[in-house]
Amino acid sequence: MRAFNRFYTNLIGALDYSRHLHTPYTLTEARVLYELVHATRADAADLRSALSVDAGQLSRMLARFEERGLVSRRPSARDARRVEVELTAEGREAAGLLEERSQSAVESLMDGMAGADRERLARSLRTARRILEDRGTRKAKARPVGTAPAEREATGHGPAKEEAAARVRIRGPRPGDLGWIVERNAAVYAEEFGWDGTYEALVARIVAGFAAGHDPEREAVWIAELDGRRAGCVMCVDDTAEDAAEDAAANPAGDEGTAADGAARTPPHTARLRLLLVDPSARGHGVGDRLVAECVDFARAAGYRELVLWTNDVLAAARRIYQRAGFELLGEDRHHSFGHDLTGQDWRLVL
């Protein structure tokens, strides 16, 4: 890992950033400008938290920016103890120039790289980030170089949450969306958990059943978009005894969105949440929370008394979303599915 760090910092010119991009700013100064231009509002405390910069170092940096006419500072209207920082027109111009040159540097780095290699590189970088975050090696306040404020976990408060919410849109399905649900579920779970083709077959069966016939008053599917691109999905269906019998016959071991045993035990007036997925490229924007909230609101409005789901304990991020939404764990069961020994979990939310 240290060897890669040495290689990459040299590759992007991090040790001589101003010369590398032909700018008068250090890498830290460029990051501060980047944060300011992408934030709806920011104060010095926000910047310290986002960048893990020493308070004294940041104060001196902002003072230099102010002398150059790049920023203005004033007491916060929300809290007089805080200092709001805002880019001036000159500051926005400087940040824009930095953005153009940084983008150009990345384009040069990837120039001539085959499309398949680009996608493989992007997947690998997302995987590396997810593993490091899940292992807790990165503090919540520190973020990798080059991420925007909206890429922080959008479950707290402040500019990051507001900006992330504005970039996320939840909508109904369009032609091609159901096929995307199958493809992305299969690809993501194969890459991240090594699940085999039986999972893709199962998702295809679930989606085909929904497409073939569903009650729009009591069943629905949603697609999340981030900046206009598909970023996630979730489904809400009527969990009837007939559904449970069909699931038991077709899938004794259960699936991410269906548990044969759990479904058989559910009473009437129960809805089931299925196939929640957040694309790896869209994680950290609150997409999963928005999708689950949409499903909960729909189930409540449709007159269901409870909403249930079945998942596996290896899906830690999804489990945290369910917990935040108020779901309670009912029980666990060990099973072998999708080429792995797994522990299934039944969750319920009383509506």
CSV table of C-alpha atoms in Angstrom, one decimal, residues 106-122:
chain,number,residue,atom,x,y,z
A,106,VAL,CA,-6.7,13.2,-15.6
A,107,GLU,CA,-7.7,13.1,-19.2
A,108,SER,CA,-4.0,13.1,-20.2
A,109,LEU,CA,-3.4,10.3,-17.7
A,110,MET,CA,-6.1,8.1,-19.3
A,111,ASP,CA,-5.4,9.1,-22.9
A,112,GLY,CA,-5.1,6.0,-25.0
A,113,MET,CA,-6.5,3.7,-22.3
A,114,ALA,CA,-8.9,1.2,-23.7
A,115,GLY,CA,-12.5,1.5,-22.6
A,116,ALA,CA,-12.5,-1.8,-20.9
A,117,ASP,CA,-9.4,-0.9,-18.9
A,118,ARG,CA,-11.0,2.4,-17.9
A,119,GLU,CA,-14.1,0.6,-16.5
A,120,ARG,CA,-11.9,-2.0,-14.8
A,121,LEU,CA,-9.8,0.8,-13.2
A,122,ALA,CA,-13.0,2.6,-12.0
